[in-house]
Short mmCIF file of N, CA and C in Angstrom, two decimals:
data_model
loop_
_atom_site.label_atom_id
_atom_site.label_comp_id
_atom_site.label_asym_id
_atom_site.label_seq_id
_atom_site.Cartn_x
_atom_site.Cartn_y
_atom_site.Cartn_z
N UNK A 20 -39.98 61.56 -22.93
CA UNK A 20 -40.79 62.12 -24.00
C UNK A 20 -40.46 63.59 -24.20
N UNK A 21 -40.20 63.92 -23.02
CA UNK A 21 -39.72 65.66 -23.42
C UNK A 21 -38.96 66.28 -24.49
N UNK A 22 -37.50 65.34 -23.99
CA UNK A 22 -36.63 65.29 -25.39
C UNK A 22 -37.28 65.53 -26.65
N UNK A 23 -38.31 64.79 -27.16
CA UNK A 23 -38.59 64.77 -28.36
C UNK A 23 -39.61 66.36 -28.55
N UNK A 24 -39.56 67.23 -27.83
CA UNK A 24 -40.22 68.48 -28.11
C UNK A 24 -39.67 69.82 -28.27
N UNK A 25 -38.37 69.56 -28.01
CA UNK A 25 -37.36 70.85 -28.74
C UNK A 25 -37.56 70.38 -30.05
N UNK A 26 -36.64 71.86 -30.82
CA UNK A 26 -36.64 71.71 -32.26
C UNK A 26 -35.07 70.71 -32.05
N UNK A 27 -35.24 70.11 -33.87
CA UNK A 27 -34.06 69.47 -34.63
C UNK A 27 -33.06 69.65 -34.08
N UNK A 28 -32.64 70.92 -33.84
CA UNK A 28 -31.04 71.25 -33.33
C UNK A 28 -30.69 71.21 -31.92
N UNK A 29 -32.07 71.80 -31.06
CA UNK A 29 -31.70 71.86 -29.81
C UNK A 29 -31.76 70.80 -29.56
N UNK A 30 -32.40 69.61 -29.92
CA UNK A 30 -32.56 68.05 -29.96
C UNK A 30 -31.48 67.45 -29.67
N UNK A 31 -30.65 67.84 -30.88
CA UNK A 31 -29.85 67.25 -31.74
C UNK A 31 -28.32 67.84 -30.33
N UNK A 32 -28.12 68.87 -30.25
CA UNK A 32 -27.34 69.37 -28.91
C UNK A 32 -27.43 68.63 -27.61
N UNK A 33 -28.79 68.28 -27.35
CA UNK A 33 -29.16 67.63 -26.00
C UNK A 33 -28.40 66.42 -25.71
N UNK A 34 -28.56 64.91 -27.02
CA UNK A 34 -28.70 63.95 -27.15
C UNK A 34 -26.86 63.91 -27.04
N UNK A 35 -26.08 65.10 -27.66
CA UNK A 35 -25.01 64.80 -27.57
C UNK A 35 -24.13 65.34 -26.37
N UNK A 36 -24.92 66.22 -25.56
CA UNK A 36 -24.76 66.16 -23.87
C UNK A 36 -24.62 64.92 -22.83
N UNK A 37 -26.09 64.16 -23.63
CA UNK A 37 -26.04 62.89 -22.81
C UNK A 37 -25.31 62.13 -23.33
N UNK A 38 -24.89 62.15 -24.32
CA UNK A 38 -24.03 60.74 -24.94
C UNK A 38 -22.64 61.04 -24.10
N UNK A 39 -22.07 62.45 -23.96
CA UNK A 39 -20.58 63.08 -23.51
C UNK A 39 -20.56 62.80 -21.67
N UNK A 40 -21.85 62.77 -21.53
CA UNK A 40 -22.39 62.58 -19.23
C UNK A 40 -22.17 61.34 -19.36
N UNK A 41 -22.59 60.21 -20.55
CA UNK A 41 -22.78 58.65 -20.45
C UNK A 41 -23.67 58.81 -19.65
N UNK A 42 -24.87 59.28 -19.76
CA UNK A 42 -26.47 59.14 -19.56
C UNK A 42 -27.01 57.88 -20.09
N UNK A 43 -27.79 57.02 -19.45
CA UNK A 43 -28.74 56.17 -19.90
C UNK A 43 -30.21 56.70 -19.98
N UNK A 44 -30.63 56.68 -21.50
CA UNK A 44 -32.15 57.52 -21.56
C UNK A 44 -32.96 56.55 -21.30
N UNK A 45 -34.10 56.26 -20.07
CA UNK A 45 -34.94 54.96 -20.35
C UNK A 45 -36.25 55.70 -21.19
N UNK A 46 -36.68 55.36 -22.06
CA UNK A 46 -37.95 55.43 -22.82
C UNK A 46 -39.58 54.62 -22.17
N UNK A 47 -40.38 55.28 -22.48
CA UNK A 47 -41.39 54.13 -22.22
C UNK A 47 -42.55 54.57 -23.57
N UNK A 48 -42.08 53.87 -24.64
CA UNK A 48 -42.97 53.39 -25.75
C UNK A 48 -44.47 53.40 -25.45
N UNK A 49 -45.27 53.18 -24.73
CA UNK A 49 -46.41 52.88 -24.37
C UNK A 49 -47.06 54.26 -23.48
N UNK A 50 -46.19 55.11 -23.63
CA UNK A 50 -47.01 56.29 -22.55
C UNK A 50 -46.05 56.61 -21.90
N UNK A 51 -46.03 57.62 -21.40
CA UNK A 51 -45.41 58.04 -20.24
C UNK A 51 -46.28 57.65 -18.98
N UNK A 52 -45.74 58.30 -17.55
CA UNK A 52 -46.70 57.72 -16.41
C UNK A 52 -47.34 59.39 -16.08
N UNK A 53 -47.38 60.45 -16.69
CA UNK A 53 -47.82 61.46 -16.43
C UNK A 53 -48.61 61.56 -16.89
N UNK A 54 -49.30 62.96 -17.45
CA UNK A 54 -50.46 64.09 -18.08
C UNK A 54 -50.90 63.54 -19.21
N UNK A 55 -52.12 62.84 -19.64
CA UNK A 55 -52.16 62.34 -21.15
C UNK A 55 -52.20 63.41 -21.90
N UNK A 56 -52.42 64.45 -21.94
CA UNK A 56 -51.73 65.88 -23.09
C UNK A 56 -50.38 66.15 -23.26
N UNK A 57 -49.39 65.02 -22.47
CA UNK A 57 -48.05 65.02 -22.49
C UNK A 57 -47.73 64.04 -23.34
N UNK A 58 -48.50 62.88 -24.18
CA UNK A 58 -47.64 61.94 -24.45
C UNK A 58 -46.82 62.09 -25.61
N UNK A 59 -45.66 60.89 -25.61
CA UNK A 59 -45.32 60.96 -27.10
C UNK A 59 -43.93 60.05 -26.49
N UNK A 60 -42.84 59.72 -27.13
CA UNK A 60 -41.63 59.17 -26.31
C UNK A 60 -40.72 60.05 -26.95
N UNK A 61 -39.08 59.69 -26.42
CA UNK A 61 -38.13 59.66 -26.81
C UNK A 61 -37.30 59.77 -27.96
N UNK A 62 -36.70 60.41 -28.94
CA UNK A 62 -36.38 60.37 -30.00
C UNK A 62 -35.37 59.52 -30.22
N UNK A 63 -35.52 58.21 -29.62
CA UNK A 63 -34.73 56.93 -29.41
C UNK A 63 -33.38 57.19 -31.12
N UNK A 64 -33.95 56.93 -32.26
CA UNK A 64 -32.94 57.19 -33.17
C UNK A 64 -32.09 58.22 -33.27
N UNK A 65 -32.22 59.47 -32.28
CA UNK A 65 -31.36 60.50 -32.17
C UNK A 65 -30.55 60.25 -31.46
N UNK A 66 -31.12 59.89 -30.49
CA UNK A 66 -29.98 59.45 -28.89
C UNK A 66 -28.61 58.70 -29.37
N UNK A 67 -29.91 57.54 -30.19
CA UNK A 67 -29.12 56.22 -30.48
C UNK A 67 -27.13 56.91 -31.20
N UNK A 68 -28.14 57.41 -32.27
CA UNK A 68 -27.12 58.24 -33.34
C UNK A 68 -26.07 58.82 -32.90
N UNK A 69 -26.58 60.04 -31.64
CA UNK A 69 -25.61 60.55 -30.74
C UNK A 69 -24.70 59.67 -29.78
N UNK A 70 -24.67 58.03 -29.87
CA UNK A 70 -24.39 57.31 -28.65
C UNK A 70 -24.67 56.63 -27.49
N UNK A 71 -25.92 57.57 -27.17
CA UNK A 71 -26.51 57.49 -25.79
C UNK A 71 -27.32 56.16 -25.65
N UNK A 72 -26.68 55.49 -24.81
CA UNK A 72 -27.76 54.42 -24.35
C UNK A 72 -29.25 54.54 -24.28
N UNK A 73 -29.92 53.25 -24.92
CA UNK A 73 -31.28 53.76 -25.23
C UNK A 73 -32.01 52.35 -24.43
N UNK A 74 -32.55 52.49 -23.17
CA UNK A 74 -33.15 51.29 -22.60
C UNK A 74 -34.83 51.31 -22.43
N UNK A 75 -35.58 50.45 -22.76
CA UNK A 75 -36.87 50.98 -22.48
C UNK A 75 -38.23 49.94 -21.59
N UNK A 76 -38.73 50.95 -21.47
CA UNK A 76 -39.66 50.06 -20.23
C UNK A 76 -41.20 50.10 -20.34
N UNK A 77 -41.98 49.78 -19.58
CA UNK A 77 -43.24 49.84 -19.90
C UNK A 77 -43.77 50.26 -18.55
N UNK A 78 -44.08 52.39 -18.92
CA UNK A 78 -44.96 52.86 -17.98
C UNK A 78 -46.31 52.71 -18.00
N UNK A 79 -47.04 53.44 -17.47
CA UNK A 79 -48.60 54.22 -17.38
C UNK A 79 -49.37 52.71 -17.79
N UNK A 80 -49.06 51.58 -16.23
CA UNK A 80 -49.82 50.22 -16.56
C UNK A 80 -51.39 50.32 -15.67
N UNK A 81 -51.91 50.66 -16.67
CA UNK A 81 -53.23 51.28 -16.29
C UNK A 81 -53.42 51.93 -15.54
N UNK A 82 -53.25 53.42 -15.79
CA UNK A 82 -53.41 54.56 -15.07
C UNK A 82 -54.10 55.37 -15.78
N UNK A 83 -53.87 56.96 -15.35
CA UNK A 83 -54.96 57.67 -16.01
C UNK A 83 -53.97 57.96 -17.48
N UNK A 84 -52.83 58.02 -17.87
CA UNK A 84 -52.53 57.76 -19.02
C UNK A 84 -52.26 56.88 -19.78
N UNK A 85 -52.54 55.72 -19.53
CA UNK A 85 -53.03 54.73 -20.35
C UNK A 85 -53.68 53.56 -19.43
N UNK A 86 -55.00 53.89 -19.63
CA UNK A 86 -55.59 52.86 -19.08
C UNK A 86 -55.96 51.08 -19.56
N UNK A 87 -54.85 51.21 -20.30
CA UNK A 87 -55.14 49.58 -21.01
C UNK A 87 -53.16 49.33 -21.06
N UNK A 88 -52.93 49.85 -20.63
CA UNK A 88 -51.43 49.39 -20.56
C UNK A 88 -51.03 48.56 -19.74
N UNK A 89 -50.00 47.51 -20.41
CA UNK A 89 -49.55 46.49 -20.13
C UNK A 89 -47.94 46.38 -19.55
N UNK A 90 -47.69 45.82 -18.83
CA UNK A 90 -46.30 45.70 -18.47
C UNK A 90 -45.27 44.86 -18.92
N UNK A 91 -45.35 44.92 -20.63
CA UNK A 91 -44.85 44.03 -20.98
C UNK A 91 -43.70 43.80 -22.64
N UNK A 92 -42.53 43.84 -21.54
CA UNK A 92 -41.16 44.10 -22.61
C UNK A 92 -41.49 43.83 -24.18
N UNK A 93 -42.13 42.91 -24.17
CA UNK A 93 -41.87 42.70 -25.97
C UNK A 93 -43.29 43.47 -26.52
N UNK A 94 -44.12 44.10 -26.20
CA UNK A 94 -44.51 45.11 -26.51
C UNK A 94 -44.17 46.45 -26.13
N UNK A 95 -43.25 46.70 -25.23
CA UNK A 95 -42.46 48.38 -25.36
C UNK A 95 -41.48 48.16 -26.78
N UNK A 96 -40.72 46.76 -27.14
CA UNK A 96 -40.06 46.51 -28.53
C UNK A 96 -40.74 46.93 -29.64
N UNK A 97 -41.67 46.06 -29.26
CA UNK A 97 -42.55 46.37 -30.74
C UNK A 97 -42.99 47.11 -31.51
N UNK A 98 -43.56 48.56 -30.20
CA UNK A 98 -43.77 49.56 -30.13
C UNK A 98 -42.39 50.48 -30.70
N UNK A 99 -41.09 50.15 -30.14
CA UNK A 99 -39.91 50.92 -30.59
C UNK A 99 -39.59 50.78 -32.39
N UNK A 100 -39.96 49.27 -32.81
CA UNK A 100 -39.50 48.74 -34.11
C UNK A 100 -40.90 49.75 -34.73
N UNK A 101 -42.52 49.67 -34.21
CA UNK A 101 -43.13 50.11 -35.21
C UNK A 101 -43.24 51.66 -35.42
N UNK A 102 -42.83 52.06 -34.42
CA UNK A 102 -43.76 53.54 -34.28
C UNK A 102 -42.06 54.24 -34.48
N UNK A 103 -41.25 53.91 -33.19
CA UNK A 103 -39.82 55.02 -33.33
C UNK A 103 -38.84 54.42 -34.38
N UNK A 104 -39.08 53.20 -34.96
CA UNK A 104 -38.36 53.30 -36.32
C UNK A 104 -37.03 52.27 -36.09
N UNK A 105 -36.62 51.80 -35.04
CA UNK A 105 -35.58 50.68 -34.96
C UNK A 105 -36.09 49.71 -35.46
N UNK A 106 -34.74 49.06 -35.91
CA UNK A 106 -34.49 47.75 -36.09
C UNK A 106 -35.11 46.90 -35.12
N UNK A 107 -35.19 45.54 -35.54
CA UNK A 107 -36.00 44.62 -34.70
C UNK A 107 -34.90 44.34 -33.44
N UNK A 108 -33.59 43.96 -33.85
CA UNK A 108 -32.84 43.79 -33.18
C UNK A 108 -32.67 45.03 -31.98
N UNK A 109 -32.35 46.40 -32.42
CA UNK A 109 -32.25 47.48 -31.58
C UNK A 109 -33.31 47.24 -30.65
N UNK A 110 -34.41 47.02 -30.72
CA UNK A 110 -35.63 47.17 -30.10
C UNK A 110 -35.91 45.90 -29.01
N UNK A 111 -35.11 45.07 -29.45
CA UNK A 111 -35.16 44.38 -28.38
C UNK A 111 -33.86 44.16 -27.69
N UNK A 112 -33.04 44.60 -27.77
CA UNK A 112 -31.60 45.09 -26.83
C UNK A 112 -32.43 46.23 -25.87
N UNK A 113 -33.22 47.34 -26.74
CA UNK A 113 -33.55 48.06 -25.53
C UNK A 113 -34.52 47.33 -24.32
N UNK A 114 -35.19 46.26 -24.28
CA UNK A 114 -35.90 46.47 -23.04
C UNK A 114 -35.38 44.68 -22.63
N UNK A 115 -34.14 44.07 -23.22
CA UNK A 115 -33.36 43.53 -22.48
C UNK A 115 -31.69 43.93 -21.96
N UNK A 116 -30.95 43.60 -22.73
CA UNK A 116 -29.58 43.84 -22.58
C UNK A 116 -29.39 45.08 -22.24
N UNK A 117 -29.79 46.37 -22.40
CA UNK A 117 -29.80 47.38 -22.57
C UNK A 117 -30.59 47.88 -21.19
N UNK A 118 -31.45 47.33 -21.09
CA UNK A 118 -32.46 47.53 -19.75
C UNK A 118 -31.61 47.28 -18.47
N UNK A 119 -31.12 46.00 -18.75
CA UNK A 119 -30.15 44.73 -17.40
C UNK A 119 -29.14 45.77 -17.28
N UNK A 120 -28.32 46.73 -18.51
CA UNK A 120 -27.76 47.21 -17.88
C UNK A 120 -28.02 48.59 -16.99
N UNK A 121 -28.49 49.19 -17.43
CA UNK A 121 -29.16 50.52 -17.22
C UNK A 121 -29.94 50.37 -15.51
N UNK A 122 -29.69 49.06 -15.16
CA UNK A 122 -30.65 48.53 -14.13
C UNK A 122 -29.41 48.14 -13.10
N UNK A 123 -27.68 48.03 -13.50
CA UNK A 123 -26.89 47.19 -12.68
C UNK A 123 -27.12 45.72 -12.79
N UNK A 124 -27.70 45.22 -13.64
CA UNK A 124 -27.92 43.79 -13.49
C UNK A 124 -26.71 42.90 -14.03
N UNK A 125 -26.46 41.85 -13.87
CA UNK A 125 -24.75 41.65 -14.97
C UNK A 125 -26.05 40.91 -16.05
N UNK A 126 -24.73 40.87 -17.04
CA UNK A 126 -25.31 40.10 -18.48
C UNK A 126 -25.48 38.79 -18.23
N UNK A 127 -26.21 38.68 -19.07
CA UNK A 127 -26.97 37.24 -19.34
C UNK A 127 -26.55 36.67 -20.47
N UNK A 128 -26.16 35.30 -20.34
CA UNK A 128 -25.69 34.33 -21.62
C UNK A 128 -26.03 32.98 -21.39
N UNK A 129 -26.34 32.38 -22.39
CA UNK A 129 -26.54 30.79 -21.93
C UNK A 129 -25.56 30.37 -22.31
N UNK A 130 -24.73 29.76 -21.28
CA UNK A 130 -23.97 29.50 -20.39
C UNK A 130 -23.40 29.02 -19.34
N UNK A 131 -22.40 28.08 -18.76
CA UNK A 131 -22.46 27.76 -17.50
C UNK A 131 -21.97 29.12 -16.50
N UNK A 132 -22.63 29.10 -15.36
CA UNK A 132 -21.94 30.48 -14.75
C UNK A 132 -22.41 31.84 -14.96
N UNK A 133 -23.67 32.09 -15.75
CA UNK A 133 -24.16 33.21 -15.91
C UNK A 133 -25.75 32.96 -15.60
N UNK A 134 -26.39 33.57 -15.23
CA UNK A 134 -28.02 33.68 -14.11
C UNK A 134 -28.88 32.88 -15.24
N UNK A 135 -29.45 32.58 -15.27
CA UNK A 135 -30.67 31.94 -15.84
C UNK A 135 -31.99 32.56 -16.27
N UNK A 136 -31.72 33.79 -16.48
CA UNK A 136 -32.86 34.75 -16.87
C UNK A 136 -33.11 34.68 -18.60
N UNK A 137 -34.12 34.17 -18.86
CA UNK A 137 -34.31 33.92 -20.01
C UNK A 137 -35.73 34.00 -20.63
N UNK A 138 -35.80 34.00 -21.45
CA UNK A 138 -37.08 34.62 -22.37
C UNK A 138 -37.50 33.91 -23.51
N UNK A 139 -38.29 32.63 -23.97
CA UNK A 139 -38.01 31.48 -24.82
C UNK A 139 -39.70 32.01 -25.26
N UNK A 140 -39.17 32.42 -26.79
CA UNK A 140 -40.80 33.01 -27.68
C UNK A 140 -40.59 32.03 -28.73
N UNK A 141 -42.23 31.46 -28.63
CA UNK A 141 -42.68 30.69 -29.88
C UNK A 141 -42.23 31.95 -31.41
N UNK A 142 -41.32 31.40 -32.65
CA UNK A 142 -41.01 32.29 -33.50
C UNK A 142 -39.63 31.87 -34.81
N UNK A 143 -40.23 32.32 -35.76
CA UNK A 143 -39.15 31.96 -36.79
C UNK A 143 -37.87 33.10 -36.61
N UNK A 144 -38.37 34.45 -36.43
CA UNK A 144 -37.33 35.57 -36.31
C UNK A 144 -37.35 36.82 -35.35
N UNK A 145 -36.69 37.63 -35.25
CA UNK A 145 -36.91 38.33 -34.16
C UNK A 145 -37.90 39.27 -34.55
N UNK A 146 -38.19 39.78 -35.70
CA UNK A 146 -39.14 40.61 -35.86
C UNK A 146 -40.59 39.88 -36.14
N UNK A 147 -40.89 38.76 -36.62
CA UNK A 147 -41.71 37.83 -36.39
C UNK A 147 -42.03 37.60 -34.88
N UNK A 148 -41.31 37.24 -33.65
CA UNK A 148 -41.29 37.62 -32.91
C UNK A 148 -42.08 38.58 -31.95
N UNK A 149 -41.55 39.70 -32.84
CA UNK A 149 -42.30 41.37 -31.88
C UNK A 149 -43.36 41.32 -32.40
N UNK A 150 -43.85 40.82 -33.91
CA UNK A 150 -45.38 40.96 -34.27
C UNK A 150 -46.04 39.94 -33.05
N UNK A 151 -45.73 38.93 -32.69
CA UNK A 151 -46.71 37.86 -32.60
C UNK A 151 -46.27 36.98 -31.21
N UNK A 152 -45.87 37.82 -30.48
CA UNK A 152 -45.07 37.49 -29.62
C UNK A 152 -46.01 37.05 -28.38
N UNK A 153 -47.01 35.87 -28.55
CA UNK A 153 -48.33 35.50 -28.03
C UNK A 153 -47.73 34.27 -27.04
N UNK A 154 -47.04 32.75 -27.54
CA UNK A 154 -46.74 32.17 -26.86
C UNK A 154 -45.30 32.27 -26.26
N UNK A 155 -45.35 31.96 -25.04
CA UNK A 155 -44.20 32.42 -24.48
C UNK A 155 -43.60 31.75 -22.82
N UNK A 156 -42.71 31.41 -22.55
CA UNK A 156 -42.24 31.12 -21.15
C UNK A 156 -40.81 31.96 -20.62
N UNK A 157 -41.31 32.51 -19.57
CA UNK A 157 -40.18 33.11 -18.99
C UNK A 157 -39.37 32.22 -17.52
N UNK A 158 -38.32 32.85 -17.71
CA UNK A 158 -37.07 31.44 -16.72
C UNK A 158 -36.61 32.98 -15.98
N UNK A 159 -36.73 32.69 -14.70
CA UNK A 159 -35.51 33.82 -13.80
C UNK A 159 -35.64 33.26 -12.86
N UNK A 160 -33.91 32.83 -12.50
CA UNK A 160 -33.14 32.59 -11.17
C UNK A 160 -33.40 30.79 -11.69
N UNK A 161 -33.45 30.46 -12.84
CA UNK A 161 -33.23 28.86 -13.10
C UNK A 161 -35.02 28.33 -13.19
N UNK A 162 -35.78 29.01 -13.04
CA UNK A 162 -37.48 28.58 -12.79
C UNK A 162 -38.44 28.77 -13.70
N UNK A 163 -39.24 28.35 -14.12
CA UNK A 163 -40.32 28.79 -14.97
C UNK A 163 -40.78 29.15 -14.19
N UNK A 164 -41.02 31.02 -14.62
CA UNK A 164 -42.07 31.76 -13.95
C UNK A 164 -43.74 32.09 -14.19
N UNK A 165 -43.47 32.07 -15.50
CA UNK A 165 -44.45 32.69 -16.56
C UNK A 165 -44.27 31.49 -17.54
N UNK A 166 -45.70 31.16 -17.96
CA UNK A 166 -45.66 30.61 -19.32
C UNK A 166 -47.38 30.89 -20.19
N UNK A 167 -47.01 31.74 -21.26
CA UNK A 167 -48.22 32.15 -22.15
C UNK A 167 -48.00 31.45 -23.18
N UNK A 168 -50.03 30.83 -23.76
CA UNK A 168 -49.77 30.36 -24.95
C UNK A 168 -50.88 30.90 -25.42
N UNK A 169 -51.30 30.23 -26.63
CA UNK A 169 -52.18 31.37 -27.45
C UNK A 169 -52.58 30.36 -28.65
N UNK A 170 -53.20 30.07 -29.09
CA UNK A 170 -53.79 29.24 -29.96
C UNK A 170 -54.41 29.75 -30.85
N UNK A 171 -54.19 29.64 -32.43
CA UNK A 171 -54.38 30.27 -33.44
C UNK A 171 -55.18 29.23 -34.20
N UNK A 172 -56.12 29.76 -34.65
CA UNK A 172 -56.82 28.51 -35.64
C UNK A 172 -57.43 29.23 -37.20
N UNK A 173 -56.80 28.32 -38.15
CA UNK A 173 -56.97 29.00 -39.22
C UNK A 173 -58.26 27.75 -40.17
N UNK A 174 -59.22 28.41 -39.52
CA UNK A 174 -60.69 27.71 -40.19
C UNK A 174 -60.75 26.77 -41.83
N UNK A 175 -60.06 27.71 -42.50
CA UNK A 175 -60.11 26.84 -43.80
C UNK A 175 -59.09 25.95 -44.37
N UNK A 176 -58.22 25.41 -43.35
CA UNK A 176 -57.29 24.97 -44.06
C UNK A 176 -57.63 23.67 -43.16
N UNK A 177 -56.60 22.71 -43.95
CA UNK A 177 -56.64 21.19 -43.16
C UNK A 177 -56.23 21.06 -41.93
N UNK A 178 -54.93 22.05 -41.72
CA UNK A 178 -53.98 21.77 -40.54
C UNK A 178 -55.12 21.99 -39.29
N UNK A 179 -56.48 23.02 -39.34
CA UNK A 179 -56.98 23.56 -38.36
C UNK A 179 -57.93 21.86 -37.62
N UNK A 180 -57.69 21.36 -38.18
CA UNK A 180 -58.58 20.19 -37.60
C UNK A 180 -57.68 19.62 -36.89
N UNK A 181 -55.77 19.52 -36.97
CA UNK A 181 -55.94 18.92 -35.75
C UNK A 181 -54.79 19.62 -34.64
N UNK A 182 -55.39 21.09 -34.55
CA UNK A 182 -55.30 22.18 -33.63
C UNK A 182 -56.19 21.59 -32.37
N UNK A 183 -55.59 21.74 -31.11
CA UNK A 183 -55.82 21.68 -30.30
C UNK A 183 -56.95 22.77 -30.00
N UNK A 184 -57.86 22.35 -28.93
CA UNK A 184 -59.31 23.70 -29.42
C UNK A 184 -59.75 23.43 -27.39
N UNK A 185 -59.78 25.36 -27.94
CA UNK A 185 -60.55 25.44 -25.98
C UNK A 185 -61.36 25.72 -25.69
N UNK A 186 -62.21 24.70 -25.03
CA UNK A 186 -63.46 24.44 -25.18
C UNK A 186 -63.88 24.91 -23.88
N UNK A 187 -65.34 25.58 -23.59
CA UNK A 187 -66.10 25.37 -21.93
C UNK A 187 -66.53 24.14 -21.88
N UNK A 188 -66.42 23.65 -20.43
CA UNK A 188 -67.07 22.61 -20.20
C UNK A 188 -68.54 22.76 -20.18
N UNK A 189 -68.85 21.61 -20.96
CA UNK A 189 -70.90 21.65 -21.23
C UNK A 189 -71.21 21.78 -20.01
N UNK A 190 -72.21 22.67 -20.07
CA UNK A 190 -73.08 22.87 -18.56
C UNK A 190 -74.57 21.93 -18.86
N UNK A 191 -74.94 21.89 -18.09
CA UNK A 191 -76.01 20.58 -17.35
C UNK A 191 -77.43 21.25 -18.01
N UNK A 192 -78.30 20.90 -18.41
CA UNK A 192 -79.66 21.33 -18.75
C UNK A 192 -80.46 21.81 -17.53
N UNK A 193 -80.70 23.07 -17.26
CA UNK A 193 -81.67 23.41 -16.50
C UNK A 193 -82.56 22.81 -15.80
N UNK A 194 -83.24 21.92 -16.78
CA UNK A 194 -84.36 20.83 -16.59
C UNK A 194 -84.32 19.92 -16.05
N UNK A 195 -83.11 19.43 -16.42
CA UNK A 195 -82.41 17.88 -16.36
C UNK A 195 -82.13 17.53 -14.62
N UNK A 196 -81.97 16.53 -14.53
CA UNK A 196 -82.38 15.69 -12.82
C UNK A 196 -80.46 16.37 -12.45
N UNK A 197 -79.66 16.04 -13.74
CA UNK A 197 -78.29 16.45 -13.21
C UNK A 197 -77.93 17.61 -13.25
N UNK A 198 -79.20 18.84 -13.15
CA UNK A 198 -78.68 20.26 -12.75
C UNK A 198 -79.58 19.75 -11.42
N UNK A 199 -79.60 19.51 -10.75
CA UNK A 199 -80.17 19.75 -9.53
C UNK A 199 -79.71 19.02 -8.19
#
C-alpha cells in the first residue's frame, strides 16, 4: 500500500526499479495487516504497466484492520477488478498463477503430470464469476477439500418452486407429550 502514496512520478520511478530488480509486488486488496489509518493497496495498474509482477493475497483476516476479513482469493480478485481497475482476467492471474508463482509453486494445468490444484466455480464467465463467486469446490493434491454452495431463490418466477429450499427441522411443541 505504501507504493501508492508517493506522487505520480516518484510512483511512476519506483514501479520501474522493481520491474528492472524482477521484484514480485504481493498486494492485499482487502487491507493491509497493519495501522487502519494506513490503508489503501498497491497501484497494481502502475506496476503492472511498468512490468512488475503483480500477485495478490488476502491480509488483515480479522484483525484490528479489518475485522470482517476473509481469506479468500476470489474476493482479493474481485476487489482488484472493482476497486484497482483490472481486467477480470488480470485479477484473477493475480491471486492464482501469479500467486503459485511468486510462492515457488510450479504451474498448474489440467493435464496428465501436473498437481491437481484446482478451483471449479459455479459460472457463465470469469467476471460473472468474481461477482458471484458463491458456489464453489476446491481440489489440492487430487482431493476435494472445500466445497461451498449457496442457493439463490428468485420468489416470483416459476423456476423458484422447484429450487431446492433449506429448511430447520420443525421443533416439537412445548406442550406436546413429544417435547418431553
Amino acid at each position: 500500500a505504501g507504493l501508492g502514496r508517493p506522487a505520480p512520478d516518484a510512483a511512476r520511478r519506483a514501479a520501474d526499479r522493481l520491474a528492472a530488480a524482477g521484484v514480485t509486488v504481493v498486494t492485499l486488496p482487502q487491507g493491509g495487516c497493519g495501522a487502519t489509518e494506513r490503508r489503501g493497496t498497491a497501484p497494481v495498474r502502475l506496476l503492472r504497466a511498468a512490468g512488475v509482477r503483480v500477485a495478490a493475497g488476502s491480509g488483515a483476516l480479522r484483525d484490528v484492520s479489518n475485522p470482517v476479513g476473509r481469506g479468500d482469493p476470489l474476493e482479493a480478485a474481485y476487489l482488484l477488478a472493482s476497486v484497482a481497475g483490472l481486467p477480470a482476467g488480470a485479477a484473477y492471474a493475480a491471486v492464482s498463477t501469479d500467486a503459485r508463482a511468486a510462492m515457488g509453486l510450479p504451474e498448474v494445468r489440467v493435464e496428465a503430470g501436473f498437481p491437481a490444484e484446482l478451483l471449479a466455480v459455479r459460472g457463465e464467465r470469469l467476471a460473472g464469476v468474481l461477482s458471484l463467486a458463491y458456489s464453489r469446490i476446491v481440489v489440492h493434491r487430487g482431493r476435494v477439500v472445500a466445497r461451498t454452495s449457496a442457493v439463490r431463490e428468485y420468489c416470483d418466477s416459476a423456476a423458484a418452486l422447484d429450487l431446492p429450499r433449506q429448511t430447520r427441522p420443525e421443533r416439537p411443541d412445548p406442550g406436546s407429550n413429544a417435547a418431553r
